[in-house]
Amino acid sequence: QRSVCNWLVDNYMKVGQINLIVAGAGVGKSNLATMIAIATSKGVCPEFLPQNSKPSPKLPCVYYRLEDFDDELEGKYGKGEVFAGCNIRWFLPEDISEFNLNGFIAHLKEVASRMTENTAVFIDPATKLANYTHQEFVKGVEEAMRIAKSNGHTLTPVASIHLDEIKDWTCLSLENIKGGDKAVQLAGSVIAFRKERTGEKFRFIQCLKE
């Protein structure tokens, strides 16, 4: 198999490694993950990057939406119209026989065993799963990646992780991520997605690890 090391998101996330988005409640981590999934499925540059950035590789996407999706589909996603022309396969909580970490990992391994081409997998948010721990999550995802690799394909995970929003207007450090030590140590990249301190209008992305 040819070595794969190109950027899934230019200068932020690479193909073939575990990529994490950490954010507080309501900041918009699902929107960010969705932008990346849409761009990846179409092979274009995600909307939030500068126009001169390299486009994402065109890959089929599997998206585990682990929170309520129906209301958002009707509202912010325009009854699903924003997903027109996207090669995204959706899984919702009811598609997982046991809605906990072990049940999810079993489902992901089954998906990995059936992959017929390199695929990006989005897990949003991973911390919604019952019995979630960073170490066991990363361990299970790595097992699924090895299953895909044994069949000649690359599985690239992008997982959103909830953290308690830090209120002061300062850059984060790795130590600021509540309970995130194991995830930070084991993941290939970690980006923080944060809300502007004095209003709702602006967000910013900070690369914590690549």
PDB file of C-alpha atoms in Angstrom:
ATOM      1  CA  GLN A   1       0.000   0.000   0.000  1.00  0.00           C
ATOM      2  CA  ARG A   2       1.262   3.477  -0.890  1.00  0.00           C
ATOM      3  CA  SER A   3       2.127   5.590   2.138  1.00  0.00           C
ATOM      4  CA  VAL A   4      -0.579   8.192   2.790  1.00  0.00           C
ATOM      5  CA  CYS A   5       0.486  11.387   4.548  1.00  0.00           C
ATOM      6  CA  ASN A   6      -1.458  14.170   2.826  1.00  0.00           C
ATOM      7  CA  TRP A   7      -3.507  16.727   4.738  1.00  0.00           C
ATOM      8  CA  LEU A   8      -7.177  16.022   5.405  1.00  0.00           C
ATOM      9  CA  VAL A   9      -7.426  19.690   6.466  1.00  0.00           C
ATOM     10  CA  ASP A  10      -4.500  21.746   5.209  1.00  0.00           C
ATOM     11  CA  ASN A  11      -1.985  22.328   8.041  1.00  0.00           C
ATOM     12  CA  TYR A  12      -4.373  20.968  10.701  1.00  0.00           C
ATOM     13  CA  MET A  13      -5.296  17.304  10.188  1.00  0.00           C
ATOM     14  CA  LYS A  14      -3.601  14.491   8.294  1.00  0.00           C
ATOM     15  CA  VAL A  15      -4.951  11.421   6.563  1.00  0.00           C
ATOM     16  CA  GLY A  16      -4.240   8.179   8.418  1.00  0.00           C
ATOM     17  CA  GLN A  17      -4.106   9.503  11.981  1.00  0.00           C
ATOM     18  CA  ILE A  18      -6.598  10.207  14.776  1.00  0.00           C
ATOM     19  CA  ASN A  19      -7.688  13.865  14.706  1.00  0.00           C
ATOM     20  CA  LEU A  20      -9.540  15.544  17.585  1.00  0.00           C
ATOM     21  CA  ILE A  21     -11.665  18.697  17.805  1.00  0.00           C
ATOM     22  CA  VAL A  22     -12.104  19.879  21.401  1.00  0.00           C
ATOM     23  CA  ALA A  23     -14.752  22.505  22.186  1.00  0.00           C
ATOM     24  CA  GLY A  24     -17.269  23.612  24.778  1.00  0.00           C
ATOM     25  CA  ALA A  25     -21.024  23.132  24.558  1.00  0.00           C
ATOM     26  CA  GLY A  26     -22.675  25.299  21.927  1.00  0.00           C
ATOM     27  CA  VAL A  27     -19.430  26.556  20.419  1.00  0.00           C
ATOM     28  CA  GLY A  28     -20.087  24.812  17.103  1.00  0.00           C
ATOM     29  CA  LYS A  29     -17.920  21.707  16.995  1.00  0.00           C
ATOM     30  CA  SER A  30     -20.605  19.877  15.006  1.00  0.00           C
ATOM     31  CA  ASN A  31     -20.684  22.702  12.453  1.00  0.00           C
ATOM     32  CA  LEU A  32     -16.899  22.562  12.150  1.00  0.00           C
ATOM     33  CA  ALA A  33     -16.866  18.769  11.769  1.00  0.00           C
ATOM     34  CA  THR A  34     -19.667  19.000   9.204  1.00  0.00           C
ATOM     35  CA  MET A  35     -17.747  21.594   7.170  1.00  0.00           C
ATOM     36  CA  ILE A  36     -14.758  19.244   7.096  1.00  0.00           C
ATOM     37  CA  ALA A  37     -16.921  16.266   6.106  1.00  0.00           C
ATOM     38  CA  ILE A  38     -18.593  18.204   3.277  1.00  0.00           C
ATOM     39  CA  ALA A  39     -15.242  19.450   1.974  1.00  0.00           C
ATOM     40  CA  THR A  40     -13.697  15.973   2.186  1.00  0.00           C
ATOM     41  CA  SER A  41     -16.611  14.310   0.416  1.00  0.00           C
ATOM     42  CA  LYS A  42     -16.297  16.824  -2.446  1.00  0.00           C
ATOM     43  CA  GLY A  43     -12.508  17.201  -2.495  1.00  0.00           C
ATOM     44  CA  VAL A  44     -12.585  20.953  -1.912  1.00  0.00           C
ATOM     45  CA  CYS A  45     -11.125  23.353   0.651  1.00  0.00           C
ATOM     46  CA  PRO A  46     -13.153  23.683   3.894  1.00  0.00           C
ATOM     47  CA  GLU A  47     -14.955  27.031   4.025  1.00  0.00           C
ATOM     48  CA  PHE A  48     -13.145  28.275   7.136  1.00  0.00           C
ATOM     49  CA  LEU A  49      -9.656  28.084   5.580  1.00  0.00           C
ATOM     50  CA  PRO A  50      -8.048  30.804   3.426  1.00  0.00           C
ATOM     51  CA  GLN A  51      -8.816  30.464  -0.267  1.00  0.00           C
ATOM     52  CA  ASN A  52      -5.194  29.662  -1.123  1.00  0.00           C
ATOM     53  CA  SER A  53      -5.225  26.569   1.132  1.00  0.00           C
ATOM     54  CA  LYS A  54      -4.871  23.117  -0.364  1.00  0.00           C
ATOM     55  CA  PRO A  55      -8.164  21.261  -0.898  1.00  0.00           C
ATOM     56  CA  SER A  56      -9.027  18.223   1.162  1.00  0.00           C
ATOM     57  CA  PRO A  57      -8.588  14.861  -0.575  1.00  0.00           C
ATOM     58  CA  LYS A  58     -11.840  13.582  -2.055  1.00  0.00           C
ATOM     59  CA  LEU A  59     -12.894  10.677   0.159  1.00  0.00           C
ATOM     60  CA  PRO A  60     -16.168   8.991   1.054  1.00  0.00           C
ATOM     61  CA  CYS A  61     -17.217   9.914   4.576  1.00  0.00           C
ATOM     62  CA  VAL A  62     -18.925   8.017   7.386  1.00  0.00           C
ATOM     63  CA  TYR A  63     -20.469  10.356   9.955  1.00  0.00           C
ATOM     64  CA  TYR A  64     -21.612   9.194  13.403  1.00  0.00           C
ATOM     65  CA  ARG A  65     -23.980  11.934  14.614  1.00  0.00           C
ATOM     66  CA  LEU A  66     -24.388  10.988  18.260  1.00  0.00           C
ATOM     67  CA  GLU A  67     -26.646  13.842  19.374  1.00  0.00           C
ATOM     68  CA  ASP A  68     -30.124  14.836  18.214  1.00  0.00           C
ATOM     69  CA  PHE A  69     -29.914  15.422  14.475  1.00  0.00           C
ATOM     70  CA  ASP A  70     -33.480  15.773  13.200  1.00  0.00           C
ATOM     71  CA  ASP A  71     -34.040  19.320  14.508  1.00  0.00           C
ATOM     72  CA  GLU A  72     -30.692  20.503  13.204  1.00  0.00           C
ATOM     73  CA  LEU A  73     -31.325  18.881   9.833  1.00  0.00           C
ATOM     74  CA  GLU A  74     -34.556  20.880   9.543  1.00  0.00           C
ATOM     75  CA  GLY A  75     -32.969  24.091  10.849  1.00  0.00           C
ATOM     76  CA  LYS A  76     -29.316  24.950  10.428  1.00  0.00           C
ATOM     77  CA  TYR A  77     -28.753  22.419   7.633  1.00  0.00           C
ATOM     78  CA  GLY A  78     -31.719  23.556   5.543  1.00  0.00           C
ATOM     79  CA  LYS A  79     -33.591  20.230   5.545  1.00  0.00           C
ATOM     80  CA  GLY A  80     -30.399  18.542   4.446  1.00  0.00           C
ATOM     81  CA  GLU A  81     -29.886  20.692   1.351  1.00  0.00           C
ATOM     82  CA  VAL A  82     -26.310  21.577   2.340  1.00  0.00           C
ATOM     83  CA  PHE A  83     -25.447  17.892   1.968  1.00  0.00           C
ATOM     84  CA  ALA A  84     -26.554  17.695  -1.668  1.00  0.00           C
ATOM     85  CA  GLY A  85     -23.849  16.063  -3.758  1.00  0.00           C
ATOM     86  CA  CYS A  86     -21.943  14.842  -0.686  1.00  0.00           C
ATOM     87  CA  ASN A  87     -20.789  11.263  -0.338  1.00  0.00           C
ATOM     88  CA  ILE A  88     -21.608  10.993   3.374  1.00  0.00           C
ATOM     89  CA  ARG A  89     -23.084   7.929   5.051  1.00  0.00           C
ATOM     90  CA  TRP A  90     -24.835   8.795   8.302  1.00  0.00           C
ATOM     91  CA  PHE A  91     -25.159   6.728  11.461  1.00  0.00           C
ATOM     92  CA  LEU A  92     -27.381   7.896  14.327  1.00  0.00           C
ATOM     93  CA  PRO A  93     -27.610   6.606  17.921  1.00  0.00           C
ATOM     94  CA  GLU A  94     -30.380   4.177  16.997  1.00  0.00           C
ATOM     95  CA  ASP A  95     -28.099   2.539  14.431  1.00  0.00           C
ATOM     96  CA  ILE A  96     -25.756   1.346  17.187  1.00  0.00           C
ATOM     97  CA  SER A  97     -27.127  -1.706  18.998  1.00  0.00           C
ATOM     98  CA  GLU A  98     -25.647  -0.632  22.350  1.00  0.00           C
ATOM     99  CA  PHE A  99     -25.210   3.121  22.693  1.00  0.00           C
ATOM    100  CA  ASN A 100     -22.016   3.016  24.691  1.00  0.00           C
ATOM    101  CA  LEU A 101     -18.322   3.043  23.911  1.00  0.00           C
ATOM    102  CA  ASN A 102     -18.050  -0.715  23.422  1.00  0.00           C
ATOM    103  CA  GLY A 103     -21.096  -0.788  21.145  1.00  0.00           C
ATOM    104  CA  PHE A 104     -19.737   2.034  19.054  1.00  0.00           C
ATOM    105  CA  ILE A 105     -16.297   0.434  18.690  1.00  0.00           C
ATOM    106  CA  ALA A 106     -17.901  -2.848  17.604  1.00  0.00           C
ATOM    107  CA  HIS A 107     -19.937  -0.957  14.981  1.00  0.00           C
ATOM    108  CA  LEU A 108     -16.886   0.967  13.755  1.00  0.00           C
ATOM    109  CA  LYS A 109     -14.871  -2.233  13.418  1.00  0.00           C
ATOM    110  CA  GLU A 110     -17.651  -3.717  11.291  1.00  0.00           C
ATOM    111  CA  VAL A 111     -17.645  -0.602   9.098  1.00  0.00           C
ATOM    112  CA  ALA A 112     -13.846  -0.828   8.798  1.00  0.00           C
ATOM    113  CA  SER A 113     -14.011  -4.488   7.768  1.00  0.00           C
ATOM    114  CA  ARG A 114     -16.408  -3.596   4.924  1.00  0.00           C
ATOM    115  CA  MET A 115     -14.524  -0.559   3.605  1.00  0.00           C
ATOM    116  CA  THR A 116     -13.680  -0.781  -0.083  1.00  0.00           C
ATOM    117  CA  GLU A 117     -11.643   2.448  -0.298  1.00  0.00           C
ATOM    118  CA  ASN A 118      -9.902   5.011   1.877  1.00  0.00           C
ATOM    119  CA  THR A 119     -12.533   6.665   4.087  1.00  0.00           C
ATOM    120  CA  ALA A 120     -12.852   9.518   6.589  1.00  0.00           C
ATOM    121  CA  VAL A 121     -14.905   8.738   9.697  1.00  0.00           C
ATOM    122  CA  PHE A 122     -16.421  11.488  11.848  1.00  0.00           C
ATOM    123  CA  ILE A 123     -17.532  10.817  15.441  1.00  0.00           C
ATOM    124  CA  ASP A 124     -19.548  13.720  16.834  1.00  0.00           C
ATOM    125  CA  PRO A 125     -19.310  13.970  19.793  1.00  0.00           C
ATOM    126  CA  ALA A 126     -17.402  10.930  21.005  1.00  0.00           C
ATOM    127  CA  THR A 127     -17.941  12.003  24.622  1.00  0.00           C
ATOM    128  CA  LYS A 128     -21.706  11.420  24.230  1.00  0.00           C
ATOM    129  CA  LEU A 129     -21.121   7.660  24.378  1.00  0.00           C
ATOM    130  CA  ALA A 130     -21.845   5.973  27.703  1.00  0.00           C
ATOM    131  CA  ASN A 131     -18.744   4.706  29.540  1.00  0.00           C
ATOM    132  CA  TYR A 132     -16.533   6.952  27.418  1.00  0.00           C
ATOM    133  CA  THR A 133     -12.872   7.264  28.352  1.00  0.00           C
ATOM    134  CA  HIS A 134     -10.204   8.859  26.171  1.00  0.00           C
ATOM    135  CA  GLN A 135      -7.820   5.931  26.428  1.00  0.00           C
ATOM    136  CA  GLU A 136     -10.355   3.230  25.556  1.00  0.00           C
ATOM    137  CA  PHE A 137     -11.822   5.358  22.751  1.00  0.00           C
ATOM    138  CA  VAL A 138      -8.446   5.873  21.093  1.00  0.00           C
ATOM    139  CA  LYS A 139      -7.532   2.215  21.602  1.00  0.00           C
ATOM    140  CA  GLY A 140     -10.749   1.045  19.934  1.00  0.00           C
ATOM    141  CA  VAL A 141     -10.453   3.471  17.031  1.00  0.00           C
ATOM    142  CA  GLU A 142      -6.869   2.343  16.431  1.00  0.00           C
ATOM    143  CA  GLU A 143      -8.089  -1.266  16.264  1.00  0.00           C
ATOM    144  CA  ALA A 144     -10.613  -0.263  13.586  1.00  0.00           C
ATOM    145  CA  MET A 145      -7.854   1.539  11.674  1.00  0.00           C
ATOM    146  CA  ARG A 146      -5.744  -1.626  11.720  1.00  0.00           C
ATOM    147  CA  ILE A 147      -8.681  -3.676  10.388  1.00  0.00           C
ATOM    148  CA  ALA A 148      -9.078  -1.258   7.472  1.00  0.00           C
ATOM    149  CA  LYS A 149      -5.328  -1.279   6.828  1.00  0.00           C
ATOM    150  CA  SER A 150      -5.265  -5.089   6.741  1.00  0.00           C
ATOM    151  CA  ASN A 151      -7.650  -4.821   3.776  1.00  0.00           C
ATOM    152  CA  GLY A 152      -5.475  -2.240   2.049  1.00  0.00           C
ATOM    153  CA  HIS A 153      -7.420   0.877   3.022  1.00  0.00           C
ATOM    154  CA  THR A 154      -6.855   3.919   5.222  1.00  0.00           C
ATOM    155  CA  LEU A 155      -9.433   4.949   7.823  1.00  0.00           C
ATOM    156  CA  THR A 156      -9.014   8.548   8.994  1.00  0.00           C
ATOM    157  CA  PRO A 157     -10.976   9.408  12.165  1.00  0.00           C
ATOM    158  CA  VAL A 158     -12.063  12.936  13.127  1.00  0.00           C
ATOM    159  CA  ALA A 159     -13.685  13.012  16.569  1.00  0.00           C
ATOM    160  CA  SER A 160     -15.194  15.942  18.446  1.00  0.00           C
ATOM    161  CA  ILE A 161     -14.625  15.966  22.209  1.00  0.00           C
ATOM    162  CA  HIS A 162     -16.581  18.104  24.672  1.00  0.00           C
ATOM    163  CA  LEU A 163     -14.649  20.223  27.144  1.00  0.00           C
ATOM    164  CA  ASP A 164     -15.785  22.815  29.680  1.00  0.00           C
ATOM    165  CA  GLU A 165     -15.364  26.194  28.008  1.00  0.00           C
ATOM    166  CA  ILE A 166     -12.548  28.295  29.438  1.00  0.00           C
ATOM    167  CA  LYS A 167     -13.883  31.806  29.969  1.00  0.00           C
ATOM    168  CA  ASP A 168     -10.823  34.035  29.960  1.00  0.00           C
ATOM    169  CA  TRP A 169      -9.438  35.288  26.671  1.00  0.00           C
ATOM    170  CA  THR A 170      -6.175  33.356  26.673  1.00  0.00           C
ATOM    171  CA  CYS A 171      -4.631  30.703  24.480  1.00  0.00           C
ATOM    172  CA  LEU A 172      -5.180  27.160  25.652  1.00  0.00           C
ATOM    173  CA  SER A 173      -2.432  24.796  26.616  1.00  0.00           C
ATOM    174  CA  LEU A 174      -2.625  21.017  26.490  1.00  0.00           C
ATOM    175  CA  GLU A 175      -3.127  21.015  30.273  1.00  0.00           C
ATOM    176  CA  ASN A 176      -6.308  23.103  29.907  1.00  0.00           C
ATOM    177  CA  ILE A 177      -8.216  20.250  28.289  1.00  0.00           C
ATOM    178  CA  LYS A 178     -10.249  18.748  31.095  1.00  0.00           C
ATOM    179  CA  GLY A 179      -9.477  15.042  31.343  1.00  0.00           C
ATOM    180  CA  GLY A 180      -7.848  15.180  27.937  1.00  0.00           C
ATOM    181  CA  ASP A 181      -4.361  14.009  28.820  1.00  0.00           C
ATOM    182  CA  LYS A 182      -4.673  10.530  27.308  1.00  0.00           C
ATOM    183  CA  ALA A 183      -6.448  11.759  24.198  1.00  0.00           C
ATOM    184  CA  VAL A 184      -3.825  14.445  23.641  1.00  0.00           C
ATOM    185  CA  GLN A 185      -0.979  11.984  24.127  1.00  0.00           C
ATOM    186  CA  LEU A 186      -2.445   9.379  21.808  1.00  0.00           C
ATOM    187  CA  ALA A 187      -4.050  11.443  19.036  1.00  0.00           C
ATOM    188  CA  GLY A 188      -2.173  12.617  15.976  1.00  0.00           C
ATOM    189  CA  SER A 189      -3.653  16.122  15.987  1.00  0.00           C
ATOM    190  CA  VAL A 190      -5.712  18.164  18.458  1.00  0.00           C
ATOM    191  CA  ILE A 191      -7.391  21.461  17.626  1.00  0.00           C
ATOM    192  CA  ALA A 192      -9.401  23.638  20.012  1.00  0.00           C
ATOM    193  CA  PHE A 193     -12.478  25.435  18.700  1.00  0.00           C
ATOM    194  CA  ARG A 194     -13.443  28.379  20.891  1.00  0.00           C
ATOM    195  CA  LYS A 195     -15.963  31.182  21.214  1.00  0.00           C
ATOM    196  CA  GLU A 196     -14.995  34.850  21.225  1.00  0.00           C
ATOM    197  CA  ARG A 197     -15.050  36.138  24.796  1.00  0.00           C
ATOM    198  CA  THR A 198     -17.381  39.126  24.468  1.00  0.00           C
ATOM    199  CA  GLY A 199     -19.906  37.975  21.905  1.00  0.00           C
ATOM    200  CA  GLU A 200     -21.436  35.195  19.859  1.00  0.00           C
ATOM    201  CA  LYS A 201     -20.222  36.284  16.424  1.00  0.00           C
ATOM    202  CA  PHE A 202     -16.661  35.007  16.235  1.00  0.00           C
ATOM    203  CA  ARG A 203     -14.949  31.654  16.675  1.00  0.00           C
ATOM    204  CA  PHE A 204     -11.293  30.787  16.488  1.00  0.00           C
ATOM    205  CA  ILE A 205      -9.305  27.627  15.932  1.00  0.00           C
ATOM    206  CA  GLN A 206      -6.122  26.913  17.847  1.00  0.00           C
ATOM    207  CA  CYS A 207      -3.855  24.044  16.870  1.00  0.00           C
ATOM    208  CA  LEU A 208      -2.703  22.358  20.072  1.00  0.00           C
ATOM    209  CA  LYS A 209      -0.924  19.401  18.538  1.00  0.00           C
ATOM    210  CA  GLU A 210       0.046  18.224  15.076  1.00  0.00           C
TER     211      GLU A 210
END
